[in-house]
Short mmCIF file of C-alpha atoms and ligand atoms in Angstrom, two decimals:
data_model
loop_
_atom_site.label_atom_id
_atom_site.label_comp_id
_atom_site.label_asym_id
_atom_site.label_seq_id
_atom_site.Cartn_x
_atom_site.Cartn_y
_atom_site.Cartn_z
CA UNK A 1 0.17 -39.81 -43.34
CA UNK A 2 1.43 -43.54 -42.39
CA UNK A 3 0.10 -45.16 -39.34
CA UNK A 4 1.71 -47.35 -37.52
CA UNK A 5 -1.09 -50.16 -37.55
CA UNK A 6 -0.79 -52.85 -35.31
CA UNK A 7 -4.17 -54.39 -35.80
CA UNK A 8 -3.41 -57.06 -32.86
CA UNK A 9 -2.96 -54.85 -30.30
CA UNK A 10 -5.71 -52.37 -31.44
CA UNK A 11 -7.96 -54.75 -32.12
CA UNK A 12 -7.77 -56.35 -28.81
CA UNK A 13 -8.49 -52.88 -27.25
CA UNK A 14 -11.15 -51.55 -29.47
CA UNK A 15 -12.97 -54.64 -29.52
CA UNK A 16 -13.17 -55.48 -25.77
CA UNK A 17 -13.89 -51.44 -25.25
CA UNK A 18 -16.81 -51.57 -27.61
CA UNK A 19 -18.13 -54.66 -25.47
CA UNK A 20 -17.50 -53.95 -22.31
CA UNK A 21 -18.25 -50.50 -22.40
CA UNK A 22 -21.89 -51.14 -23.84
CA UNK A 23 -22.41 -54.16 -21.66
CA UNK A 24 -22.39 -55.86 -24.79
CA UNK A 25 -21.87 -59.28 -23.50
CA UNK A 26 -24.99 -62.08 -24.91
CA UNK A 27 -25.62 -62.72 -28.13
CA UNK A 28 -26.46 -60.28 -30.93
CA UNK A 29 -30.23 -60.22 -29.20
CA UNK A 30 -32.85 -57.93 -28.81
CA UNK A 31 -32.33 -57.47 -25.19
CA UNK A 32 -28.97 -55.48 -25.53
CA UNK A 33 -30.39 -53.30 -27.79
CA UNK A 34 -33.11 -51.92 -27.02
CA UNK A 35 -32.67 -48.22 -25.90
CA UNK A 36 -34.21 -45.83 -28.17
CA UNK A 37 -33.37 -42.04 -28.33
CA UNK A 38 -35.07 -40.28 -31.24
CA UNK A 39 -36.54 -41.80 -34.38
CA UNK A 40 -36.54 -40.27 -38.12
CA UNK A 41 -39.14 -39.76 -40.59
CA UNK A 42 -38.41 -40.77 -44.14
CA UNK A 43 -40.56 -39.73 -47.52
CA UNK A 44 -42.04 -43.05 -47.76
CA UNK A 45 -45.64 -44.34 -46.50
CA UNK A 46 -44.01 -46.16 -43.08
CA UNK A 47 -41.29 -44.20 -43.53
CA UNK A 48 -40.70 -43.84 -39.52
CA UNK A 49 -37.57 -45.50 -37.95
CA UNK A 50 -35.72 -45.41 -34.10
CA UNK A 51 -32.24 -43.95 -34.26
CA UNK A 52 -30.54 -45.88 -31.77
CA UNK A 53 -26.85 -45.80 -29.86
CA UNK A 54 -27.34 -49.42 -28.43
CA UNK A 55 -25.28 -51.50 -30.65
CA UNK A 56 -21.57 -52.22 -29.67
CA UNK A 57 -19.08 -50.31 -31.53
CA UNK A 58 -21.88 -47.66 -33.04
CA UNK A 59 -22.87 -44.37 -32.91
CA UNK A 60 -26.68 -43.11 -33.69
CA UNK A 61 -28.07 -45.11 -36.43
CA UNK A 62 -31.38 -45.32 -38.08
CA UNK A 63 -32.78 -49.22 -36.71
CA UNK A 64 -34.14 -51.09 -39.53
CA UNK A 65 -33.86 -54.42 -37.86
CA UNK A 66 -32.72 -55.86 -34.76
CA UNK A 67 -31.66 -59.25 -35.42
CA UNK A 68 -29.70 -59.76 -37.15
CA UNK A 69 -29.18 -56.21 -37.49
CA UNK A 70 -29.79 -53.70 -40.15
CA UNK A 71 -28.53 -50.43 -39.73
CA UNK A 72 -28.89 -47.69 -41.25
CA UNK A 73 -26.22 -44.39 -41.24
CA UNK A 74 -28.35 -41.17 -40.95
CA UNK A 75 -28.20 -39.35 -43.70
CA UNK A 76 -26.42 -36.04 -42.38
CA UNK A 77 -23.50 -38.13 -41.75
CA UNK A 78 -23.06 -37.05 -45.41
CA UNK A 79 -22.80 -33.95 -45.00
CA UNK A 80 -19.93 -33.91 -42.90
CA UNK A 81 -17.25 -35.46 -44.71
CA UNK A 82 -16.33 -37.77 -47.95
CA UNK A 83 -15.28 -40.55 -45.00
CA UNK A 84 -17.77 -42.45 -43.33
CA UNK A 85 -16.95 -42.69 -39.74
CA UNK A 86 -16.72 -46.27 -38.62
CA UNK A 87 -19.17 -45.89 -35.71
CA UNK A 88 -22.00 -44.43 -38.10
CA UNK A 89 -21.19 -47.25 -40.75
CA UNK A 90 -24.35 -48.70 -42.00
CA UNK A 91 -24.56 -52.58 -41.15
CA UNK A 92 -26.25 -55.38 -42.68
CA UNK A 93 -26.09 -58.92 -42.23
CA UNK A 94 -28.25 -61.99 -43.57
CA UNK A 95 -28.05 -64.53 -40.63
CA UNK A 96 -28.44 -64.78 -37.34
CA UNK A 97 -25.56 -66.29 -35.54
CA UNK A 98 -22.87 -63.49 -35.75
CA UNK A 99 -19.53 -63.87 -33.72
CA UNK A 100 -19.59 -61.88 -30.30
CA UNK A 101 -16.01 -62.66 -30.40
CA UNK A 102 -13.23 -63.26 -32.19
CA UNK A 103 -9.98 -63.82 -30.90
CA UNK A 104 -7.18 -62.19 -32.56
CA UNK A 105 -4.81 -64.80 -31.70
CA UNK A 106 -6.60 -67.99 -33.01
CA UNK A 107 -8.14 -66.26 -35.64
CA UNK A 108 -7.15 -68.13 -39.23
CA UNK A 109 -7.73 -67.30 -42.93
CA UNK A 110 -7.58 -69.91 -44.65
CA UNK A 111 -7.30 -70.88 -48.80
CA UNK A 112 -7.69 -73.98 -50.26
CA UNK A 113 -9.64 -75.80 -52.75
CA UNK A 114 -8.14 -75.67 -56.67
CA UNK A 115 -5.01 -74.36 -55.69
CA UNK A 116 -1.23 -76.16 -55.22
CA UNK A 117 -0.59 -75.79 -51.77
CA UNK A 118 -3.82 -74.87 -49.32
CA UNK A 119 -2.36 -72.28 -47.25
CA UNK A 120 -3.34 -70.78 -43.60
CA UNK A 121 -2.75 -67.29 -42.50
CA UNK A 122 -2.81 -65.66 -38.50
CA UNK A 123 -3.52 -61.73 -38.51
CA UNK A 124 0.05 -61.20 -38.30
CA UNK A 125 1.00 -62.53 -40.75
CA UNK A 126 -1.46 -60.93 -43.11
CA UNK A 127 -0.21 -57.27 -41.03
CA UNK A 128 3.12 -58.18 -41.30
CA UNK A 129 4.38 -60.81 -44.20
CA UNK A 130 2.67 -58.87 -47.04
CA UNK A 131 2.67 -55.16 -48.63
CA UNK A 132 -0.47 -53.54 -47.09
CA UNK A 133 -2.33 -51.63 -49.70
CA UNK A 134 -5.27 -48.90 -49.37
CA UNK A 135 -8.13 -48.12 -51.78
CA UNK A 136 -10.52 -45.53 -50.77
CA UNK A 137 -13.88 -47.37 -51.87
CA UNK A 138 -17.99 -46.75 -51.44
CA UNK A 139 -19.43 -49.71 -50.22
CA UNK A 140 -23.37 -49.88 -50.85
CA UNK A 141 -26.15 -52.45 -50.37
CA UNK A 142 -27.39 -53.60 -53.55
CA UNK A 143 -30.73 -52.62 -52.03
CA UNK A 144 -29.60 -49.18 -50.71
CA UNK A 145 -32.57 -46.33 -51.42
CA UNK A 146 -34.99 -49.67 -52.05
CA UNK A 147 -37.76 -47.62 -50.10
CA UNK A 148 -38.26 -45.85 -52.70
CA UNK A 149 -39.56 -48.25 -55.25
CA UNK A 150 -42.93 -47.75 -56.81
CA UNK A 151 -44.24 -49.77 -56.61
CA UNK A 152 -43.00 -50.60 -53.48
CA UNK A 153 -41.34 -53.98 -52.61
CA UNK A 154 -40.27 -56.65 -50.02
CA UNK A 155 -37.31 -56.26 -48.60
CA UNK A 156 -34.92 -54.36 -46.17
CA UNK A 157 -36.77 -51.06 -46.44
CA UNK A 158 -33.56 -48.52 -46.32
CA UNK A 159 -33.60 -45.03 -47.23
CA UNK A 160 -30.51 -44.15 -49.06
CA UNK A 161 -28.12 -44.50 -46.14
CA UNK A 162 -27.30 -48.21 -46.63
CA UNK A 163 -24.02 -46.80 -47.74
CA UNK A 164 -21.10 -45.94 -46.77
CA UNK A 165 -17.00 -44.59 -47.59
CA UNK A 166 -13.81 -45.67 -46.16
CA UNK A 167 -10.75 -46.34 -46.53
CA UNK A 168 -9.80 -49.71 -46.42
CA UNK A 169 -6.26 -51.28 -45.43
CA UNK A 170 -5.16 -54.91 -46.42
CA UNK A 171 -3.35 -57.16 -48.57
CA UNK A 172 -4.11 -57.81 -52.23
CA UNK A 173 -6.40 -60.75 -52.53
CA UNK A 174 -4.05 -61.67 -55.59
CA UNK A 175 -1.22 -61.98 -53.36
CA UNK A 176 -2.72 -64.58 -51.01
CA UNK A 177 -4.24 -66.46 -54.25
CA UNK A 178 -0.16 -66.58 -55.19
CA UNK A 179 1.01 -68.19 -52.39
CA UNK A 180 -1.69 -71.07 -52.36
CA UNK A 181 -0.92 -70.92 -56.40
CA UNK A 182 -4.27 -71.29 -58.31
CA UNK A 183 -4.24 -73.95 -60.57
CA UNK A 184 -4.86 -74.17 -64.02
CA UNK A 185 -8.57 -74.73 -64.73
CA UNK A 186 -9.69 -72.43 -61.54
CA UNK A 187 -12.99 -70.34 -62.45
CA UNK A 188 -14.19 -68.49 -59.74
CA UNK A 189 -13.36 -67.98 -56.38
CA UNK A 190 -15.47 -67.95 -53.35
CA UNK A 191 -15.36 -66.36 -50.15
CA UNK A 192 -17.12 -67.19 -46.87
CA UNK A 193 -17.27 -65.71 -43.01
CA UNK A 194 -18.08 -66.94 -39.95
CA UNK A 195 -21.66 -66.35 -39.70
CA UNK A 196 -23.87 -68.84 -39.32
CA UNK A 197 -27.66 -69.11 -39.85
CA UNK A 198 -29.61 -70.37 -36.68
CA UNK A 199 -31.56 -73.11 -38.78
CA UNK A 200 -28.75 -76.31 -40.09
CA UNK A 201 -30.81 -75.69 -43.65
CA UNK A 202 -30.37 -71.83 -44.08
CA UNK A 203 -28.07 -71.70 -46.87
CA UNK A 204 -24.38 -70.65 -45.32
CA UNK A 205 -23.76 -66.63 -46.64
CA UNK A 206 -20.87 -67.18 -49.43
CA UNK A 207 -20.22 -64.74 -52.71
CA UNK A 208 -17.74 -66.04 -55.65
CA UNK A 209 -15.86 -63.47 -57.97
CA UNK A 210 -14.46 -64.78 -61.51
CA UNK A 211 -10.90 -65.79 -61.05
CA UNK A 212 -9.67 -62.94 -63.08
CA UNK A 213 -11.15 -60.54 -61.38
CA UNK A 214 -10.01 -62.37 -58.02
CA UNK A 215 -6.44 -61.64 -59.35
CA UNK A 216 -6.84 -57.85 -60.77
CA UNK A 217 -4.94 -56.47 -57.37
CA UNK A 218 -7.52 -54.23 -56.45
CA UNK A 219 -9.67 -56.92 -54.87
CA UNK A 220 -8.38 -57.12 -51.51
CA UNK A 221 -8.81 -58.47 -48.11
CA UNK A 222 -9.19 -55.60 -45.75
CA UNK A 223 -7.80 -55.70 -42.27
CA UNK A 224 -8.54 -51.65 -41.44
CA UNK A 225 -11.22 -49.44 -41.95
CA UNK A 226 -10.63 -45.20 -41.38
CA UNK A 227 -7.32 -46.42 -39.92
CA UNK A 228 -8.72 -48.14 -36.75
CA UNK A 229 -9.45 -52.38 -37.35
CA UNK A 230 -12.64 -53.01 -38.72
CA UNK A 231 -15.89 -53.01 -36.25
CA UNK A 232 -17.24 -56.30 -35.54
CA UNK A 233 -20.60 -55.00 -37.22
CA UNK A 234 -18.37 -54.02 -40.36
CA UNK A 235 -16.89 -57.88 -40.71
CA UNK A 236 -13.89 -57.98 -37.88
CA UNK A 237 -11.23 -58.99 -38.18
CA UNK A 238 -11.08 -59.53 -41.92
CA UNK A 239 -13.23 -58.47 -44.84
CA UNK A 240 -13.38 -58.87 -48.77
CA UNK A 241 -13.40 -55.32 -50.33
CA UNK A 242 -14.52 -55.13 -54.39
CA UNK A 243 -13.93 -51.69 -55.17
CA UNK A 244 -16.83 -50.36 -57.56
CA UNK A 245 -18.57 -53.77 -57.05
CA UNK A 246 -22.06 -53.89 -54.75
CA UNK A 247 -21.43 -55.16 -51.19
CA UNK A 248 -22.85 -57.89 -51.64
CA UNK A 249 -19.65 -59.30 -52.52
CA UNK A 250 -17.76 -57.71 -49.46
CA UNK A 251 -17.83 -60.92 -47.02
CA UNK A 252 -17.41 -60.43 -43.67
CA UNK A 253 -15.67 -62.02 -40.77
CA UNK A 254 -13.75 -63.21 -43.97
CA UNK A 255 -12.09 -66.71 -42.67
CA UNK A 256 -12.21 -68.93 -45.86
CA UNK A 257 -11.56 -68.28 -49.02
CA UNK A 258 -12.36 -71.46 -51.86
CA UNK A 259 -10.55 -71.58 -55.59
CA UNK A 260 -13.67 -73.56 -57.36
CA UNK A 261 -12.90 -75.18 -60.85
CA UNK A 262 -16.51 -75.09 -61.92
CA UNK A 263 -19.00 -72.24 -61.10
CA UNK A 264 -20.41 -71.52 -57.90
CA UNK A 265 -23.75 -72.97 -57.59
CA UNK A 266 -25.00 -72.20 -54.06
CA UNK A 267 -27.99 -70.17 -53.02
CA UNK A 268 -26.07 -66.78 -52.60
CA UNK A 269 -25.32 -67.17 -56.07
CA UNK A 270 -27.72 -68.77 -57.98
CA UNK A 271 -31.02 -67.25 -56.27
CA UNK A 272 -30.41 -64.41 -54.59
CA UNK A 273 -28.97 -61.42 -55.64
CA UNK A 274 -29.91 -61.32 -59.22
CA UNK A 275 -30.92 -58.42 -61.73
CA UNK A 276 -32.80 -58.27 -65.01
CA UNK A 277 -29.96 -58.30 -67.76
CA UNK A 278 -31.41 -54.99 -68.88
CA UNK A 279 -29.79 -51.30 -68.56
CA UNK A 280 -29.96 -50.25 -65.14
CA UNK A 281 -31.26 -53.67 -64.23
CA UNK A 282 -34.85 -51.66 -64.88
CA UNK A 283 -37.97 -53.69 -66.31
CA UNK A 284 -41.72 -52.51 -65.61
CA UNK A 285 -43.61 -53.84 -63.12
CA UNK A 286 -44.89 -57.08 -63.55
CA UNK A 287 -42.64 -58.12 -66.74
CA UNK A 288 -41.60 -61.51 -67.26
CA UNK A 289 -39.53 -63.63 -68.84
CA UNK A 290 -36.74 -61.55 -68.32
CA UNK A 291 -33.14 -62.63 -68.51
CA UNK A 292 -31.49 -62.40 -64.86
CA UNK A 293 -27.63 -62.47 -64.31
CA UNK A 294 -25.76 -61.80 -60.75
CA UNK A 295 -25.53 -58.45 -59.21
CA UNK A 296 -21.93 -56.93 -60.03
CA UNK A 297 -20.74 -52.85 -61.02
CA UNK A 298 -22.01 -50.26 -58.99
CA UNK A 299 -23.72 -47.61 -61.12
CA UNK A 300 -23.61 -43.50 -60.64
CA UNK A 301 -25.34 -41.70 -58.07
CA UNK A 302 -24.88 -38.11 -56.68
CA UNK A 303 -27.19 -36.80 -53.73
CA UNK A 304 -27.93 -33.77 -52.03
CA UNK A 305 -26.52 -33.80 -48.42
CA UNK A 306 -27.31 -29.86 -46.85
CA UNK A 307 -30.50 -29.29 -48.11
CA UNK A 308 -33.85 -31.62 -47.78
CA UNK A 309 -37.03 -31.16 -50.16
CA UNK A 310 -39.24 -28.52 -48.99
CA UNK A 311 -35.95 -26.79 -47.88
CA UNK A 312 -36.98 -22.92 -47.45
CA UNK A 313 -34.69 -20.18 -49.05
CA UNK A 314 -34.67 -16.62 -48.88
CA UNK A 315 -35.76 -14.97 -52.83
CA UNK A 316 -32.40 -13.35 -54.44
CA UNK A 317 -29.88 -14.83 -51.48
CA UNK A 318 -27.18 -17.17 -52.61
CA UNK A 319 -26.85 -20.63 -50.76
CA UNK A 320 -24.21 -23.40 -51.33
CA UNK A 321 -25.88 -26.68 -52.12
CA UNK A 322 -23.73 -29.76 -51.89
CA UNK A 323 -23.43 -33.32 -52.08
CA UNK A 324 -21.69 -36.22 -52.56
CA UNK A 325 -21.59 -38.17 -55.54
CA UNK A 326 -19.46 -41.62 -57.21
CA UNK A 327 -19.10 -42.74 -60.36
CA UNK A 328 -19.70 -46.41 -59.32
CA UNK A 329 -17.18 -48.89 -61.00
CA UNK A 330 -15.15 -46.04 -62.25
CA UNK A 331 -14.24 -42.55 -61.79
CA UNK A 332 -16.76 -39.63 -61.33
CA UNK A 333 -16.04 -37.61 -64.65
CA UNK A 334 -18.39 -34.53 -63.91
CA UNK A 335 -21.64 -33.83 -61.56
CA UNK A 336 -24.82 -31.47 -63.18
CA UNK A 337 -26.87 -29.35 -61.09
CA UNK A 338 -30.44 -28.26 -62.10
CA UNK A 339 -32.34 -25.24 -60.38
CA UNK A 340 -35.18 -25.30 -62.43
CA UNK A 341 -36.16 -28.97 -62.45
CA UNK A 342 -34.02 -29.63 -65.79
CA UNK A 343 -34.04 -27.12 -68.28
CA UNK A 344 -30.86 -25.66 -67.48
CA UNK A 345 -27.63 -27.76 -66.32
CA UNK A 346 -24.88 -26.29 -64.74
CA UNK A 347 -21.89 -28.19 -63.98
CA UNK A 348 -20.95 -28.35 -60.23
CA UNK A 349 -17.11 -27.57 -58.56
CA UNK A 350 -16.06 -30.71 -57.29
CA UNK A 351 -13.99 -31.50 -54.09
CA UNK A 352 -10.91 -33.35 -53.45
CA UNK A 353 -10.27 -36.51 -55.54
CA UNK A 354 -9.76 -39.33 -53.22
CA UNK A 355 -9.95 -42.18 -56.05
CA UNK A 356 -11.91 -43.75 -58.14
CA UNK A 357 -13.88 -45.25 -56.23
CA UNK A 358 -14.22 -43.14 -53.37
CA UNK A 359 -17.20 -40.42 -52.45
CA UNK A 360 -16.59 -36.67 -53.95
CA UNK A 361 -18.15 -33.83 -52.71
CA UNK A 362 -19.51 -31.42 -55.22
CA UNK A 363 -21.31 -27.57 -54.77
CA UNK A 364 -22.41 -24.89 -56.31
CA UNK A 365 -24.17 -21.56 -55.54
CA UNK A 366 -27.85 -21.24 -56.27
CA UNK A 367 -30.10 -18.68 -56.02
CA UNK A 368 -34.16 -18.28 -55.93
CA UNK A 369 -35.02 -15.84 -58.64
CA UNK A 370 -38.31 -15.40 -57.75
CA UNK A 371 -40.86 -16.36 -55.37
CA UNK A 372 -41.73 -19.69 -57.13
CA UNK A 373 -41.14 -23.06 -55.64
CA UNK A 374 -37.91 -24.63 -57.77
CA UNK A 375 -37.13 -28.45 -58.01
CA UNK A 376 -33.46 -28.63 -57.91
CA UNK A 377 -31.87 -31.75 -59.37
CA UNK A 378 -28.36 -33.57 -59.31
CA UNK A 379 -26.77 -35.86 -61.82
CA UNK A 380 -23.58 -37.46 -61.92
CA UNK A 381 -21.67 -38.78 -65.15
CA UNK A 382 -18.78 -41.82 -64.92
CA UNK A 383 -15.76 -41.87 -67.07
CA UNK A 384 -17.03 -44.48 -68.51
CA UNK A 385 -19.46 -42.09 -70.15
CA UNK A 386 -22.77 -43.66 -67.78
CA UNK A 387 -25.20 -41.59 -65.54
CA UNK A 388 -28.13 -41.65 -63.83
CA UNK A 389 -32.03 -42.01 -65.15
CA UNK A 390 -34.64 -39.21 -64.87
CA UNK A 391 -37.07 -41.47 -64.65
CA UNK A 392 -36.28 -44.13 -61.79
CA UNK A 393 -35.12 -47.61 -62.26
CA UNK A 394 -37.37 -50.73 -61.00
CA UNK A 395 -37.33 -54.76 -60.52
CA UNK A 396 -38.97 -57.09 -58.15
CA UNK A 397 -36.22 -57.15 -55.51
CA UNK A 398 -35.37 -53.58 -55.18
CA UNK A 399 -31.67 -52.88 -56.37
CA UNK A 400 -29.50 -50.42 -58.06
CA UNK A 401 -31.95 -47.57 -57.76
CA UNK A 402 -29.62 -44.72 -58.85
CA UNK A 403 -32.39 -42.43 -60.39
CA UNK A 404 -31.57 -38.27 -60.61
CA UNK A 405 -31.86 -36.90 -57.15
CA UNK A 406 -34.50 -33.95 -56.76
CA UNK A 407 -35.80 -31.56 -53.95
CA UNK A 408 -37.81 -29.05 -53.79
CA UNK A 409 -36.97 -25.77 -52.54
CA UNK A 410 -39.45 -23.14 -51.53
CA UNK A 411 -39.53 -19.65 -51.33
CA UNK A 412 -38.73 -18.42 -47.56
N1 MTE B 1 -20.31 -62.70 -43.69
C1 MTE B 1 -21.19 -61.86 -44.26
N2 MTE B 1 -20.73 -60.89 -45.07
C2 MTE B 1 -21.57 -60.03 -45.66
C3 MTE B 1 -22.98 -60.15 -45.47
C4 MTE B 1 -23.44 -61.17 -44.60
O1 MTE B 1 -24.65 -61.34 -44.38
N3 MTE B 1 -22.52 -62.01 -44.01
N4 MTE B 1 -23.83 -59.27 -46.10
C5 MTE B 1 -23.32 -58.58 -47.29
C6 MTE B 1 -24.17 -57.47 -47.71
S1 MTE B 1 -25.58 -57.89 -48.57
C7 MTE B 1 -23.85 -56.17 -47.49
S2 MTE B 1 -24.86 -54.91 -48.02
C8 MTE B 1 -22.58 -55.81 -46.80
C9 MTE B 1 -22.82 -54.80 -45.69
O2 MTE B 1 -21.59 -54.38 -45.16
P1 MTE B 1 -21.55 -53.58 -43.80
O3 MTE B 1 -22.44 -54.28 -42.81
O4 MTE B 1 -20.13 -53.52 -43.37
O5 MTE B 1 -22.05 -52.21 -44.10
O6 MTE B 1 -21.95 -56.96 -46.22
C10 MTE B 1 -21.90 -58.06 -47.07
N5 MTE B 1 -21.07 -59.07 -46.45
MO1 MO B 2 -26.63 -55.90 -49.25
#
C-alpha cells in the first residue's frame, strides 16, 4: 500500500498532539514524568521496573531511567505483531539536553566536510527532491538483554526489550553523499544530532560508518517510522538507519552529517562502544589483554513471545508456541525448536518474510508427554550460516548477548 506521506504537515500535527496532549511542555525532566501505573518483574536479582504512560508520544513502557530516558518496550508487545508500534518503541539516549522541539520549517540537514560542494537540505526537500526508499529493519541496543550477564555488569540494565521493528521511510544516504560529491581520499563518514550533553566537556554523541558502507544504498536517512514521522523519542525529524548494524549507529535528531578523510577519533568511537575481537564478542570474566574493535553486525537471536518460563501446560494437549526471531546482518535462514531442553530439534514454520532484516515470527505445536517439567529452547540460524550459543556470551560492558533462549514449562 503507498501512503501519501507528507511528513510536514503530519509532523506538525503529531508532534504538537503528543505535547500538548501530555502537557508535555518543560524540558525532558523528571517532573513530567512521573505517573506510575503498574511495574514488571524481570528474572534478574533487582529485576523490578515502573511501566509508565508519562512520556510524550508513548504508550506503556518499562522505565529504566528518567533522564535522559531509557525505555524499555514490554515484552508482550512481541507477541502481537512483527511491527513495533511507534508508541511502544523502546528509547534510549546518552545525554541530557534533548530537543523539546523541532521546527519542521527551519529544520536543516546539512553535509559537508571532504566533499565538493557542502550541501544543505529542508525536510522537503529530502520528502520531495529524492526517491523515498523503505527497508523493514530491527533496531537493537548493543546492550539489549544486558541484565542478564553473569556476572552481572554496569550499565543500562534492560531486559530484552531494548529492541524494536519498523519500517523505516527515507532517502538513501548514498544519494545525499552524491550531491555533496565525496572526494577522493574520504574514509569514513560521521553523523551527529542535536543532542547536547548538559556539561561543555561531555563528549558530543557522534557514530562514523566506513565510506563504503556509507555508499552501499541501504544505509539511509529515515524520515518515517510505521508510516507516521518518527517520534521525537525515536530521533524526529530525521534519523540514520544501518540495517543489520547495532543502533548504536542509528543517530538521532540526525542534522549533520561529516565526510572525514582520516578516521574518526572521538570518544563515541574510540572508547565507547567496543567489543573483544573474539566470536560473539565473548571472553571470560576477568580476561585481559584482549583485542577490542568497534561494535558493528547484529548477530542471531530468536525468542519466545506467548509463553514465559514456568509457563503451565495441560499433559497430552497441544499448544502453539511462538516467537520472533532475525538473522541479524542477514537473512533468517531457519529457526529450531527444542521440547526437551536439546536433544531433539525440530524446525519451526515461519511467518511472513518482510526482509532481511526485519523480525519473523516462527511456531510450532508442542505437546507435554508426560507429567515432567520440559525446558523448551529456540535457536535461530542466518544465511550466512551463524547462530546463537548454548552457553551465553560475556564481556565487561554487556553487549551482543544473543545466547539460545529457554523456558521452562511445567506440567498443569
Ligand atoms: N542523537 C542520538 N542518537 C542516538 C543515541 C543518542 O544518544 N543520541 N543513542 C543511540 C543508541 S546507543 C541507541 S540504542 C539508539 C536507540 O534508538 P531508539 O531510542 O529510537 O530506540 O539510538 C542511537 N542514536
Ligand atoms: Mo544503545
Amino acid at each position: 500500500m503507498q501512503r501519501d506521506l507528507d511528513p510536514l504537515a503530519q509532523s506538525r500535527r503529531h508532534f504538537i498532539a503528543g505535547l500538548s496532549g501530555l502537557g508535555f511542555t518543560g524540558l525532558l525532566g523528571a517532573s513530567a514524568w512521573s505517573g506510575t501505573d503498574e511495574s514488571v518483574v524481570f528474572p534478574f536479582v533487582n529485576g523490578e521496573r515502573n511501566l509508565v504512560k508519562t512520556f510524550p508520544q508513548k504508550g506503556s513502557m518499562v522505565l529504566q531511567r528518567t533522564r535522559p530516558p531509557l525505555l524499555e518496550t514490554p515484552f508482550e508487545v512481541f507477541d502481537q505483531g512483527v511491527f513495533t508500534p511507534n508508541d511502544r518503541f523502546y528509547v534510549r539516549w546518552h545525554l541530557a539536553n534533548i530537543p523539546t522541539v523541532v521546527d519542521p520549517a527551519t529544520f536543516r540537514l546539512n553535509i559537508r566536510g571532504h566533499v565538493g560542494q557542502p550541501v544543505s537540505f529542508t525536510l522537503d526537500d529530502l520528502v520531495r527532491k529524492f526517491k523515498p526508499m523503505e527497508i523493514a529493519a530491527v533496531n537493537q541496543c548493543s546492550g539489549n538483554s544486558r541484565a542478564f550477564f553473569t556476572p552481572r555488569v554496569a550499565g543500562g540494565q534492560w531486559a530484552n526489550g531494548a529492541m524494536g521493528n519498523a519500517v523505516w521511510r527515507g532517502v538513501s544516504l548514498k544519494a545525499l553523499l552524491d550531491r555533496a560529491g565525496v572526494k577522493t581520499g574520504a574514509l569514513q563518514v560521521r553523523f551527529n544530532g542535536l543532542d547536547t550533553g548538559i556539561l561543555p566537556q561531555t563528549p558530543d554523541f557522534m557514530k562514523s560508518l566506513d565510506v563504503d558502507h556509507s555508499l552501499d544504498g541501504e544505509v539511509m536517512v529515515a524520515y518515517a517510522m510505521n508510516g507516521e514521522p518518527l517520534p521525537l523519542l525515536n530521533g524526529y525529524p530525521l534519523r540514520l538507519v544501518v540495517p543489520g548494524w547495532y543502533a548504536t549507529y542509528w543517530v538521532k535528531m540526525l542534522n549533520d552529517i561529516e565526510v572525514l578523510d582520516k578516521p574518526d577519533d572521538n570518544f563515541w568511537m574510540t572508547r565507547a562502544y567496543l567489543i573483544p575481537d573474539t566470536p560473539f564478542a565473548d571472553v571470560v570474566p576477568g580476561q585481559q589483554g584482549v583485542k577490542t574493535i568497534p561494535i558493528n553486525r547484529m548477530l542471531p537471536r530468536s525468542f519466545f513471545t506467548n509463553i514465559q518460563d514456568q509457563a503451565k501446560l495441560k499433559v497430552g494437549e497441544t499448544t502453539t508456541v511462538r516467537g520472533i526471531a532475525f538473522g541479524g546482518d542477514t537473512g533468517l535462514a531457519k529457526v529450531l525448536f527444542s521440547g526437551d531442553g536439546g536433544s531433539q530439534w525440530q524446525e519451526a514454520r515461519l511467518g511472513p518474510d518482510h526482509g532481511k532484516y526485519s523480525f519473523r515470527q516462527w511456531s510450532v505445536d508442542f505437546r507435554l508427554a508426560s507429567a515432567q517439567p520440559q525446558k523448551l529452547l529456540v535457536k535461530a540460524f542466518n544465511t550466512a550460516g551463524a547462530s546463537q550459543p548454548e552457553r551465553a556470551n560475556w564481556n565487561g560492558p554487556g553487549y551482543m548477548r544473543n545466547v539460545v533462549e529457554s523456558v521452562s514449562v511445567q506440567p498443569a
